[in-house]
XYZ file of C-alpha atoms in Angstrom:
639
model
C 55.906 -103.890 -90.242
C 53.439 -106.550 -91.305
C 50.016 -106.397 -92.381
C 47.362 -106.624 -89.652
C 43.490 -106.215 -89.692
C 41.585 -104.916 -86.666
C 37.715 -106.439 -86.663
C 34.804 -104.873 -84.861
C 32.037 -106.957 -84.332
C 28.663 -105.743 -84.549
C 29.664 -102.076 -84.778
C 26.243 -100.997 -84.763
C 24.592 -102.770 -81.858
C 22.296 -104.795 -83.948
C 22.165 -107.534 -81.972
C 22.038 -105.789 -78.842
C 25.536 -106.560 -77.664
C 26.459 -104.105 -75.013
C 27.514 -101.057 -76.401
C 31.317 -100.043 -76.763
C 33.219 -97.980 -78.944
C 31.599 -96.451 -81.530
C 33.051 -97.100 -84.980
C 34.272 -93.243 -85.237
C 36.540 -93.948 -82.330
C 38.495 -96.566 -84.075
C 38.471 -94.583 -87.243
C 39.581 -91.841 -85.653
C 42.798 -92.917 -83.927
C 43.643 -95.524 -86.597
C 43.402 -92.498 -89.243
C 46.153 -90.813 -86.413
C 48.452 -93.748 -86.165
C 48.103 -94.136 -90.143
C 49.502 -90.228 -90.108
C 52.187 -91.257 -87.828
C 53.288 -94.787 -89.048
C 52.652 -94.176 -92.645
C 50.564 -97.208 -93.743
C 47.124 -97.436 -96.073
C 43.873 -98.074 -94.382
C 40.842 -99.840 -96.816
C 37.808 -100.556 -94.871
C 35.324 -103.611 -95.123
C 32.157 -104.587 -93.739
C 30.786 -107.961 -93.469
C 27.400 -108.884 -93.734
C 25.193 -111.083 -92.290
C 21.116 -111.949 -92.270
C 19.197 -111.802 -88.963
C 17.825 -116.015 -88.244
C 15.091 -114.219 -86.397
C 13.863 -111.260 -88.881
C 15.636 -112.134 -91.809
C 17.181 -108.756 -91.763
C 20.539 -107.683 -93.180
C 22.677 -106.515 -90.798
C 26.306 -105.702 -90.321
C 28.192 -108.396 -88.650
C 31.347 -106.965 -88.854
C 33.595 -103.992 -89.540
C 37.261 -104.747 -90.492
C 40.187 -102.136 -90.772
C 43.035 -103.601 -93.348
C 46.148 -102.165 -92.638
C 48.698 -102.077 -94.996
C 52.500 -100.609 -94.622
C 53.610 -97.839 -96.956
C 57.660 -96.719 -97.254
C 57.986 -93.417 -95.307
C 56.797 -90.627 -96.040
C 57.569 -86.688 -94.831
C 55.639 -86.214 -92.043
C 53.453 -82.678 -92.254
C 52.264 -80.602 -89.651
C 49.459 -82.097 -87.176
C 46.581 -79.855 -86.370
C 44.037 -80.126 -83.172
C 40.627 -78.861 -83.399
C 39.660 -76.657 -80.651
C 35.288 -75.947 -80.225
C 34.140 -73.284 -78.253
C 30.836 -72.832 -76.641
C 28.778 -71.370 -73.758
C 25.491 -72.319 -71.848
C 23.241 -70.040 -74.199
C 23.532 -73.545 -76.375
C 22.229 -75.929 -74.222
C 19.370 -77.001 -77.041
C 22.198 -77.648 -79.922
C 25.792 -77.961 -78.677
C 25.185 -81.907 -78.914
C 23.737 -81.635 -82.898
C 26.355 -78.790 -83.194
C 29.274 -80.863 -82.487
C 28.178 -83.774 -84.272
C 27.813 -81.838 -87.180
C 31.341 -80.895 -86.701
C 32.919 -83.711 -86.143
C 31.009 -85.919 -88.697
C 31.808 -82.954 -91.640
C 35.487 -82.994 -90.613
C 36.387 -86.056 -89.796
C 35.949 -88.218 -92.826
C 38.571 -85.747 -95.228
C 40.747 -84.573 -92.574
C 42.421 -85.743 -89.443
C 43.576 -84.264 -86.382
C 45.470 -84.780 -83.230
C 43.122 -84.430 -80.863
C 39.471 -82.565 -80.457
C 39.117 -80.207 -77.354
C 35.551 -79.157 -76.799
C 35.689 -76.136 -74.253
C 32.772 -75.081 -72.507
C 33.022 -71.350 -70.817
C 30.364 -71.767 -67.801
C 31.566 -68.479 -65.873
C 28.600 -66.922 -67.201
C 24.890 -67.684 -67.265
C 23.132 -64.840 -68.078
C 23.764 -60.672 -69.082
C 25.607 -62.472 -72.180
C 26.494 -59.904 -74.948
C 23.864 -60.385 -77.357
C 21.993 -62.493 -75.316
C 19.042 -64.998 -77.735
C 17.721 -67.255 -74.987
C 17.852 -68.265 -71.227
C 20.046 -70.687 -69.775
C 19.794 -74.374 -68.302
C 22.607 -75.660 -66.847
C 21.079 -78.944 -65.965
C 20.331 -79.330 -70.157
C 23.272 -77.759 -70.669
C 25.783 -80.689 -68.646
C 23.890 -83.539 -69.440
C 24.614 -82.253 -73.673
C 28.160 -82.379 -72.421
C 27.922 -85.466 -70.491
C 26.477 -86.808 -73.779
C 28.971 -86.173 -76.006
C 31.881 -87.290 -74.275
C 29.988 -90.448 -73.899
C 29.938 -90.627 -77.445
C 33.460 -90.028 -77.875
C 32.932 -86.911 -80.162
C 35.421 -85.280 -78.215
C 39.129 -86.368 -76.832
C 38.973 -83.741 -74.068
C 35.990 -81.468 -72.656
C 37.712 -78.325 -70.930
C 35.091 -76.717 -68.472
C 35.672 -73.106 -67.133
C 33.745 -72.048 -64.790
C 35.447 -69.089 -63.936
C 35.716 -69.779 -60.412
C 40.025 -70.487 -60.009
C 41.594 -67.477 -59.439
C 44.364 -68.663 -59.610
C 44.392 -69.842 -62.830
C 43.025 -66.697 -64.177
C 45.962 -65.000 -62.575
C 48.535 -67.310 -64.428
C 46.216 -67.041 -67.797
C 46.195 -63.167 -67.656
C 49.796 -62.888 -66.867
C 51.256 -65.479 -69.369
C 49.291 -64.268 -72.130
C 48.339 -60.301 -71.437
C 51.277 -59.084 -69.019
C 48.712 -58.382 -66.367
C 47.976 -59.197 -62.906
C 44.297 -60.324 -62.911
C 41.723 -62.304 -62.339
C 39.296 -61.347 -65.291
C 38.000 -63.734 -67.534
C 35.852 -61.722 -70.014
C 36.456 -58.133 -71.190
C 34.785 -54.614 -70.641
C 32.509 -55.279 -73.041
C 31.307 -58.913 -71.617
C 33.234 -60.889 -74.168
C 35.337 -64.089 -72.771
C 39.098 -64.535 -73.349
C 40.334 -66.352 -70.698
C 38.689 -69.899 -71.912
C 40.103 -69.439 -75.551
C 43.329 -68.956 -73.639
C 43.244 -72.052 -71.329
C 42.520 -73.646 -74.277
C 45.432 -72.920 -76.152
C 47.439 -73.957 -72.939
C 46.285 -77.357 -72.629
C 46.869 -77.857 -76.683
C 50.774 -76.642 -76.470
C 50.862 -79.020 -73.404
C 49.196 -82.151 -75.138
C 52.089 -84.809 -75.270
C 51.305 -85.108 -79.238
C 51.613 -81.293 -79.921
C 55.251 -80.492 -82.001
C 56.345 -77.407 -83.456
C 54.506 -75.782 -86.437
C 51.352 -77.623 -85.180
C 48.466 -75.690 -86.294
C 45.110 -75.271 -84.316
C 41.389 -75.185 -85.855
C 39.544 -72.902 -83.484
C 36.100 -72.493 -84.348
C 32.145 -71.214 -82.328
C 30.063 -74.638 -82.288
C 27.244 -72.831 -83.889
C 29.312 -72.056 -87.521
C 27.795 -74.538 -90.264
C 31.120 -75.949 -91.722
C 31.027 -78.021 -95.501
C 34.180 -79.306 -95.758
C 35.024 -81.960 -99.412
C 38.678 -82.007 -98.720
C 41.699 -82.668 -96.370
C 42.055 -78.824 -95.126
C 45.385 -79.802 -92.867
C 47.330 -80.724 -95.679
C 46.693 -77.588 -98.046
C 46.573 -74.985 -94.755
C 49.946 -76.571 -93.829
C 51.447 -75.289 -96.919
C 50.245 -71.655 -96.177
C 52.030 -71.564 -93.338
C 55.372 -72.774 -94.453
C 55.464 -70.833 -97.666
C 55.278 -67.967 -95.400
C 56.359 -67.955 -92.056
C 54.958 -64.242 -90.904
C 51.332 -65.922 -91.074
C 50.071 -66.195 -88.097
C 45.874 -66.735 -89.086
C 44.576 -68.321 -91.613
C 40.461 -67.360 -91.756
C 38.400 -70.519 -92.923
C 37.148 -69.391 -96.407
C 34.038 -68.171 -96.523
C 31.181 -69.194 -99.703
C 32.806 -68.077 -102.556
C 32.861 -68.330 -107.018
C 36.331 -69.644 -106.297
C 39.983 -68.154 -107.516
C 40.264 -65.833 -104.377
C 43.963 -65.481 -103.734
C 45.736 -66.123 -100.626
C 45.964 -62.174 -99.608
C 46.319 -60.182 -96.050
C 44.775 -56.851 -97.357
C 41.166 -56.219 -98.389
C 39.705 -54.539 -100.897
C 40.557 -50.735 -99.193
C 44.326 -51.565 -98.109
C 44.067 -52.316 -94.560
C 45.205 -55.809 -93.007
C 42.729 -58.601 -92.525
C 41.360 -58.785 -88.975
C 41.298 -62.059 -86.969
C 38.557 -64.026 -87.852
C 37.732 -65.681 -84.375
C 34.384 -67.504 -85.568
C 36.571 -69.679 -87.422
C 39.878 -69.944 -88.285
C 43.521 -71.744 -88.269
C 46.256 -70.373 -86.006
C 49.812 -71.465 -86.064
C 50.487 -71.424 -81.993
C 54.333 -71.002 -81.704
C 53.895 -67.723 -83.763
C 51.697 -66.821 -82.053
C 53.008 -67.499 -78.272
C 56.352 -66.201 -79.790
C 54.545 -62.970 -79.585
C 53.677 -63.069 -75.408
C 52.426 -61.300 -73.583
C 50.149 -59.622 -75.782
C 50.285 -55.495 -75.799
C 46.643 -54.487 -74.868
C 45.840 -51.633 -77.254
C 43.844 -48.788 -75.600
C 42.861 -49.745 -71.993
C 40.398 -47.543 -70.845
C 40.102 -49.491 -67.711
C 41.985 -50.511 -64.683
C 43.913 -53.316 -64.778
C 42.862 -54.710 -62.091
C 39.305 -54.799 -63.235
C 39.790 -55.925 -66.466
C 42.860 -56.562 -69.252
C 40.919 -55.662 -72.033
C 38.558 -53.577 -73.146
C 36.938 -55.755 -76.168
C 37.149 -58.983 -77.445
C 40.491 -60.101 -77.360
C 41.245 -60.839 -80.944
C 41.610 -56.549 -81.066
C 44.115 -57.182 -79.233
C 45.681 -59.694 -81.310
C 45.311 -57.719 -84.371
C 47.335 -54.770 -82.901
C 49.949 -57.095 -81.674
C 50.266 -59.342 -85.208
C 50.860 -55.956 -86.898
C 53.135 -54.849 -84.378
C 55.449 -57.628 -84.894
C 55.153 -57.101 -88.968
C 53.054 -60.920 -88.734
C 49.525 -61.280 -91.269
C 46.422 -62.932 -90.905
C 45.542 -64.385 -94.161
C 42.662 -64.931 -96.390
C 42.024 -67.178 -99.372
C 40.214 -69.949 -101.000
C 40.626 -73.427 -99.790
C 39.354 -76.068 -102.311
C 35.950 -76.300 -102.072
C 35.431 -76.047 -97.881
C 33.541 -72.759 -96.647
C 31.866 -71.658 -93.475
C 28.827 -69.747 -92.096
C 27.218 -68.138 -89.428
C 23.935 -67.856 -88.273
C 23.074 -64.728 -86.863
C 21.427 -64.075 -83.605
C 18.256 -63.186 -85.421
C 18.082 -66.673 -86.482
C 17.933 -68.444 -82.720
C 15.076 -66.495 -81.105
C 12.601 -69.193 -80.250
C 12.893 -72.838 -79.879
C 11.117 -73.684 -83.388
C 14.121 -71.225 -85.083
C 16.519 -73.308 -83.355
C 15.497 -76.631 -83.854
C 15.091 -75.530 -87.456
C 18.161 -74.194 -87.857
C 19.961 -77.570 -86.409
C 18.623 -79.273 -89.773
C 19.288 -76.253 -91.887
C 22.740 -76.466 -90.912
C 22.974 -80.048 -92.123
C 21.277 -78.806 -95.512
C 24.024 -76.356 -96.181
C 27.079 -78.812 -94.864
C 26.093 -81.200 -98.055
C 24.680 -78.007 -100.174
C 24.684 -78.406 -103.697
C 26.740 -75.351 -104.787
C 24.355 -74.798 -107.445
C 21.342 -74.508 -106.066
C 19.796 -71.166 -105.475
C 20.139 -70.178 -102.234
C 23.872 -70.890 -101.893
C 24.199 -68.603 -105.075
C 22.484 -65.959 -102.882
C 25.331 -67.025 -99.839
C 28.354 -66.155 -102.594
C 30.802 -63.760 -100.414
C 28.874 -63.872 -97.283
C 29.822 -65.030 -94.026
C 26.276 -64.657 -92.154
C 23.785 -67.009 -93.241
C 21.673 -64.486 -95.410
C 17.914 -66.501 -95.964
C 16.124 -67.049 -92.885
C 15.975 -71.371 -91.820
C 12.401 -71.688 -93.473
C 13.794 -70.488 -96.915
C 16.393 -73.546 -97.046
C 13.964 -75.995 -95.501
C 10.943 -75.484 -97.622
C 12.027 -77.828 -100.605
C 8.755 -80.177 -100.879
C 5.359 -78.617 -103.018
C 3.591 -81.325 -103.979
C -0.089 -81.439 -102.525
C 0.631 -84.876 -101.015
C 3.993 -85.583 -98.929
C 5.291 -89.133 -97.746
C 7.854 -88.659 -94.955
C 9.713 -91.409 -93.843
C 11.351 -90.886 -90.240
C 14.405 -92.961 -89.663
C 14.830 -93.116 -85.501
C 17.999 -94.599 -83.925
C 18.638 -97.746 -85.809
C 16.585 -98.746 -88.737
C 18.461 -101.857 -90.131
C 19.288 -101.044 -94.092
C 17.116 -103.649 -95.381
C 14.086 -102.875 -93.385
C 14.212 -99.652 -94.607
C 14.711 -101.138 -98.307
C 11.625 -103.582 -97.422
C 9.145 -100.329 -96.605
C 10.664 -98.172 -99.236
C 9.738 -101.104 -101.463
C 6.699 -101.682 -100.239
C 5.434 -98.073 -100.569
C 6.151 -97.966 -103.948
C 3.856 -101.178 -104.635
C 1.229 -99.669 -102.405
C 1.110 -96.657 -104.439
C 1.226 -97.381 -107.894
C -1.447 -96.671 -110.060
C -2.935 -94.580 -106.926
C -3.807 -91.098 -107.730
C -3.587 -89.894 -104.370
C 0.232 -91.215 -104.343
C 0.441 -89.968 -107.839
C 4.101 -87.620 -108.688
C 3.986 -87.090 -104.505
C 7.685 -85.426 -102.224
C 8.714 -87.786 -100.495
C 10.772 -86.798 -97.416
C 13.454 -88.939 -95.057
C 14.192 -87.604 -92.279
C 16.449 -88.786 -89.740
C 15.692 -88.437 -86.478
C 18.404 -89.424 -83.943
C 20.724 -92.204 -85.989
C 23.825 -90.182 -84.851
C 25.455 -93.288 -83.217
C 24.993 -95.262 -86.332
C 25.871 -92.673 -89.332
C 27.636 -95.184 -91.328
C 24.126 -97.162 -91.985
C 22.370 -93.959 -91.656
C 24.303 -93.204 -94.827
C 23.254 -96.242 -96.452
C 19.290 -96.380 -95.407
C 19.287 -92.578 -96.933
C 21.249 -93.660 -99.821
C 19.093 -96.327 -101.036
C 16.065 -94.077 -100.788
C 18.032 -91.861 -103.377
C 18.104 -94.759 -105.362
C 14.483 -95.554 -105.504
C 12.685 -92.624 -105.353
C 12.137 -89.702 -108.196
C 15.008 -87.049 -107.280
C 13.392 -84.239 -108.424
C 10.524 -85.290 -105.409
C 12.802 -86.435 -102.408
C 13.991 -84.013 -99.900
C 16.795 -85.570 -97.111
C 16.878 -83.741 -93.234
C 19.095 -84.683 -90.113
C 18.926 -83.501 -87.125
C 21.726 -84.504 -85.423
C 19.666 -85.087 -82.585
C 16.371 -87.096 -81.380
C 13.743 -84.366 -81.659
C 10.032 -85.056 -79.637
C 7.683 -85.999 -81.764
C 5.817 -82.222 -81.383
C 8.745 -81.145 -82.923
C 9.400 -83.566 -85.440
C 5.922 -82.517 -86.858
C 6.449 -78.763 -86.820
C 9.686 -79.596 -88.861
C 8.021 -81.731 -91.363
C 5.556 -79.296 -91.758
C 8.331 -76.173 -92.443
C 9.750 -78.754 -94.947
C 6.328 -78.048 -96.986
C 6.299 -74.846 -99.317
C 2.259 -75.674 -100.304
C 0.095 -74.484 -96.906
C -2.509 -76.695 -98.289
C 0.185 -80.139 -98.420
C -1.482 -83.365 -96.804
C 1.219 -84.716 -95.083
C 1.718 -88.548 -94.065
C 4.537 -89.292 -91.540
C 5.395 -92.928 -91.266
C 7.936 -95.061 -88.893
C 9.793 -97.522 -91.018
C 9.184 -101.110 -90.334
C 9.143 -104.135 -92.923
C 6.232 -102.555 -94.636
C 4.615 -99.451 -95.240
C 1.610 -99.414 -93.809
C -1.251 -95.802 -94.312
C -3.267 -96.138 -92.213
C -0.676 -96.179 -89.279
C 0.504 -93.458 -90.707
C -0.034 -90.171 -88.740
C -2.103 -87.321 -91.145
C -1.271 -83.422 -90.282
C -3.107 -80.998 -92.302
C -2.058 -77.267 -92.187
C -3.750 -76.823 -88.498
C -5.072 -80.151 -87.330
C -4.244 -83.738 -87.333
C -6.046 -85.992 -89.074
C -7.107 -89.528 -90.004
C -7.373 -91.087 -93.319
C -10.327 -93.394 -94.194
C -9.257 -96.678 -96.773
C -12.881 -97.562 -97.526
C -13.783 -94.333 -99.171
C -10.540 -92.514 -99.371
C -11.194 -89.100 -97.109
C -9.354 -87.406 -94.251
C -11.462 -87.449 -91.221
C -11.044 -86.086 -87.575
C -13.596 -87.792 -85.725
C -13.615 -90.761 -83.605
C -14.518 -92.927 -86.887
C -14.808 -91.758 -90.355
C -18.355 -90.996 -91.255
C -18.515 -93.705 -94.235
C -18.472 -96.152 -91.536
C -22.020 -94.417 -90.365
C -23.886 -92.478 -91.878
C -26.558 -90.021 -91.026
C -29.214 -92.203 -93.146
C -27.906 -95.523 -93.582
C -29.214 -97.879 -96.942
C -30.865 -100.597 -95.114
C -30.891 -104.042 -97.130
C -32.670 -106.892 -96.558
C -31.217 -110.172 -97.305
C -32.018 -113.632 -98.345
C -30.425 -117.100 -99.489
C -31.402 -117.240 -103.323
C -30.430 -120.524 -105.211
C -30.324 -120.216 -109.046
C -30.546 -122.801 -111.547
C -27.867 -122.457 -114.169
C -30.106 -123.132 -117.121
C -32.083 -119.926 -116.501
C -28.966 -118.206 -117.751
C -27.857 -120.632 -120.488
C -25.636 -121.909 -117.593
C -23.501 -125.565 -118.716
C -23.756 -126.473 -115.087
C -26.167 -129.104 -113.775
C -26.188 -127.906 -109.745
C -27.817 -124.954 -108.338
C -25.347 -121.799 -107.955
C -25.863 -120.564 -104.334
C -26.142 -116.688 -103.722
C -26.662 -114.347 -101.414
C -29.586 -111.852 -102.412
C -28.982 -108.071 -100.877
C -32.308 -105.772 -101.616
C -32.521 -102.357 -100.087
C -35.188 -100.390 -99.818
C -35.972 -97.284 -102.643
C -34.074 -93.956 -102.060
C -33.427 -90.312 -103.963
C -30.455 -90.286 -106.006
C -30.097 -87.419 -108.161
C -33.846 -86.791 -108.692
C -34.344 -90.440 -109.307
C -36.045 -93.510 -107.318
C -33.489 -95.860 -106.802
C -32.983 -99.464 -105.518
C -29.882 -101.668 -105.221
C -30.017 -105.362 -105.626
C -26.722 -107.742 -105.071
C -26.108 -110.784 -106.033
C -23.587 -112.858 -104.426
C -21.258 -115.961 -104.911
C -19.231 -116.847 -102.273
C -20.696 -114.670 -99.337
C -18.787 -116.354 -96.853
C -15.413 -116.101 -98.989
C -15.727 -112.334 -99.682
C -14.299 -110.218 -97.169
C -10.725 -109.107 -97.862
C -10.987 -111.269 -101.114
C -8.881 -109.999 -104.178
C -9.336 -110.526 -108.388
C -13.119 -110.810 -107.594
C -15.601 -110.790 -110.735
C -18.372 -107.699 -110.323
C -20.949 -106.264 -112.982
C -22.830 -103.183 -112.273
C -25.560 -103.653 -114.203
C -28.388 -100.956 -114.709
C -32.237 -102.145 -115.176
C -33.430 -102.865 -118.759
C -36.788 -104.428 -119.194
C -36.639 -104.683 -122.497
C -33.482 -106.363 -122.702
C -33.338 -108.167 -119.605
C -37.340 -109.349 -119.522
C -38.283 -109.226 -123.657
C -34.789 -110.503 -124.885
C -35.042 -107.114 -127.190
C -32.569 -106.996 -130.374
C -31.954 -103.117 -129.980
C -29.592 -103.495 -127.471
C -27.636 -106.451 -125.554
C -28.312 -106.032 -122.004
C -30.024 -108.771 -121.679
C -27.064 -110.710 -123.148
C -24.389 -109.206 -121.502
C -26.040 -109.789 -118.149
C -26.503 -113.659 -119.229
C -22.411 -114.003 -120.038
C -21.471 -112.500 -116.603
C -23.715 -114.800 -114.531
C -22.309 -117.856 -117.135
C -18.851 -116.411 -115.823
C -19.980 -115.852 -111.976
C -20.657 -119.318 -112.183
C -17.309 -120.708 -112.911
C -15.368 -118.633 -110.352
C -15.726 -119.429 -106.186
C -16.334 -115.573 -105.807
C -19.007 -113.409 -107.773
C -21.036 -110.197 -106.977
C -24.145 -108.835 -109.401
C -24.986 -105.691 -108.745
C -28.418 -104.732 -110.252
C -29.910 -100.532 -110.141
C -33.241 -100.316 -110.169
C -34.327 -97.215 -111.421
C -31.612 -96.171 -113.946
C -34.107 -97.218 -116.813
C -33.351 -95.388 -120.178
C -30.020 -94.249 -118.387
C -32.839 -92.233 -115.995
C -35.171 -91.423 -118.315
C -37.772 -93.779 -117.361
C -39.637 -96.750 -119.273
C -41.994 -94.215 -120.421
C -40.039 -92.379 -121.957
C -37.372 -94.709 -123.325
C -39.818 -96.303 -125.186
């Protein structure tokens, strides 16, 4: 075989080209056939700029494949996700999250999402209400996307199927589906079916069963070192996915008081010959009829009783660095603790292992700190959050992270402020996702940047409500900004602890009116205002023209116990507004240096060089207080 290349152009829709494939499919069944036929795969992307926006953009993806001499083939593995209706809000984030942790170390045969629809309320530990209509279109969704290879729907409602499920795999003659006790079976089983029947499936292929609610963090290819479990000892039948650990547990298939491991059905790898070698399964302690119900618990009881029956183990151990977790119940109770918990779970797939609150995790299974303990990571009194929606092209993001770093320098209100990126829906496009969230690692201060995912386009109510969780300090000023080519504040959307709010450039305050009230006042200064040429001589001037200004008076008013008035002198009236570099003195009344020329001090001279400067530049302002005599203390007393 011959080296080839495959090329995908515009992978990520930049250009609006009708959507195909996304790039995971082709990764995903080239990373199959590279299992299969032995060759290397290198990647490369091709870049071009945008005529239009002058964005970069990828123009094309290219797979290089390269032939390698054979090597032993190992074991395949499919990964089998199981869910119900209860997740109608997360099974689409959930199974991203899955996929998108798993995929890039480890590849499997094929992904089977099944969905157990035979029940829709009166669920054992029942956490929220049902909607089917939410609950189909997730489903539709994600085959759309191509997350899955097969979606298996059971809906409880073919007998005879049942019948041939509970016979096969209990020895019973029944149409059941869940047990005594309200938990299902009969999906898990028809599950199993379809994988042992998948044209790909050969013997000693293993099976990843896992809920879609478990957080997963997987940093290695898993297959490849459970694969040797299994054929160093062939009376393994389970293999539990570790849990968080210090590391150097042993493979072992008795705890800590002597008694064998139990099934862990949240998570775990089976090897399915052993354990269809072992049909039908001996129910252990039927309290029930049979034609009721086949079992009275869940049914991996009844697969521990029958895998020590037939002298098999299920294992336990340490697998490089991968772990699960699951959130409890107590964790999903409201919409708010779910939606959190979707970006939570993110956080601890890509956990730093030494942070604290994975130290805290060590030997646990259930997710111990509630969601708002991992989410809170920001303090500072002002937070920047940048919200990356669908597809923000890599260099637009570069062009506002850029740009808010120019904006803010030097600016005490930016000054040593978190900085959040949150992204809100770029699922289809992870692989520039990756590099947007990258680059913002690059720029910003590490010890104030905080990353979040969703996994899934969040309203913008909610979006808020999670930025706001993100904050530890109730008191945080928070500015929320859609990237573009530039950042721009005062587009920026303001949320204070209860309210949102708007922030005023002119004078620099958060405001919730209409308008902020520096744009009107209760009692406004009132100036009057004149045309006031100047000859340049009056001021030791080298110019022989008159220097046109614009005289502002206003009228006397209180300022801190004192009679005030404001004069302004200006060059370039008509030039001013939005005018940058321009000259301005603030100069405070002096009749005895201004008027009498006076020796003990140099007002009067200092004045004189900035009106000699004002007149060499287009653009000049004067200020003059009248009433700040002695520095306030009057003529009178001054003297």
């Amino acid at each position: 075989m011959e080296g080839c290349a495959l090329v995908v152009e515009d992978p990520h829709c930049y250009r609006k080209i009708k959507a195909g494939r996304p790039l995971r499919f082709f990764k995903r069944h080239l990373s199959r056939l590279q299992v299969q036929y032995s060759f290397k795969m290198e990647q490369e992307e091709i870049v071009a700029i945008d005529e239009q926006s002058f964005q970069e953009y990828v123009a094309y993806h290219a797979f290089l494949l390269i032939p390698l001499g054979r090597i032993p083939s190992l074991p395949g593995c499919f990964l089998m996700i199981k869910s119900c209706p209860m997740e109608y809000e997360t099974i689409l984030s959930d199974v991203r999250r899955i996929v998108h942790s798993l995929e890039p170390t480890t590849t499997f045969k094929s992904i089977l999402l099944v969905a157990d629809t035979s029940k829709q309320d009166g669920f054992l530990r029942q956490y929220t209400s049902v909607d089917m209509h939410a609950y189909t279109t997730a489903l539709d969704k994600i085959i759309e996307e191509r997350l899955v290879d097969k979606l298996v729907i059971v809906d409880g409602k073919d007998s005879a199927q049942l019948f041939q499920v509970n016979n096969r795999w209990l020895g019973k003659s029944s149409a059941s589906s869940h047990s005594l006790t309200g938990q299902q079976y009969a999906s898990t089983m028809i599950g199993f079916d379809m994988i042992r029947n998948h044209p790909c499936f050969e013997p000693n292929d293993l099976v990843l069963q896992m809920d879609s609610d478990i957080i997963i963090k997987c940093n290695c290819d898993i297959i490849r070192q459970c694969a040797s479990i299994f054929e160093r000892d062939p009376s393994v039948v389970t293999f539990a996915f570790p849990i968080p650990s210090k590391g150097g547990v042993a493979l072992q298939h008795l705890d800590k008081a002597g008694k064998p491991f139990r099934f862990e059905i949240r998570c775990s790898f089976l090897h399915l010959d052993r354990l269809v070698a072992m049909l039908p399964l001996r129910a252990h302690d039927v309290k029930v009829p049979s034609e009721n119900y086949c079992i009275d618990n869940g049914w991996w009881h009844t697969l521990d009783y029958n895998i020590q029956l037939n002298g098999m183990k299920s294992c336990r151990g340490d697998l490089c660095t991968s772990c699960f977790l699951h959130p409890p119940n107590e964790f999903k109770m409201s919409t708010t603790e779910r939606i959190n918990l979707l970006i939570v779970s993110d956080v601890i797939s890509q956990a730093i292992a030494t942070s604290l609150l994975w130290k805290k995790q060590l030997g646990c299974v259930n997710l111990k700190s509630n969601t708002l303990r991992w989410l809170q990571s920001r303090y500072e009194s002002v937070v920047v959050a940048f919200i990356l929606n669908e597809y923000t092209p890599y260099g637009m993001a570069l062009h506002c992270f850029d740009s808010f770093l120019r904006q803010s320098k030097g600016k005490k209100l930016f000054d040593k402020c978190g900085i959040i990126l949150f992204d809100n829906g770029s699922f289809n496009y992870e692989d520039d996702a990756k590099k947007v969230l990258g680059g913002g690692r690059k720029l910003f201060e590490r010890d104030h940047l905080s990353i979040f995912s969703s996994r899934q386009q969040l309203t913008t109510p909610k979006v808020h409500a999670a930025i706001k969780a993100m904050c530890q300090n109730p008191s945080s000023v928070i500015f929320l900004t859609r990237m573009t080519t530039r950042f721009d504040l005062v587009q920026s959307v303001c949320l204070l602890p209860k309210r949102a709010m708007n922030f005023c450039m002119e004078c620099g305050s958060f405001y919730d009116a209409s308008s902020c009230p520096c744009s009107g006042p209760d009692n406004p200064i009132v100036f009057s205002v004149t045309s006031l040429p100047i000859e340049p001589s009056s001021f030791g001037g080298i110019g022989t023209s008159v220097m046109e200004t614009t005289c502002y008076a206003s009228e006397y008013f209180d300022e801190g116990g004192l009679k005030v008035q404001i004069t302004a002198l200006v060059k370039g009236n008509h030039r001013i507004k939005g005018a940058e570099n321009v000259v301005v003195r603030i100069h405070s009344e002096c009749l005895t240096g201004d008027v009498f020329y006076s020796k003990k001090c140099d007002c009067g001279e200092q004045k004189h060089k900035f009106m000699q400067l004002m007149e060499m530049e287009k653009i000049g302002v004067l200020v003059y207080i009248k009433g700040h005599e002695g520095r306030g203390a009057g003529l009178y007393n001054k003297i």
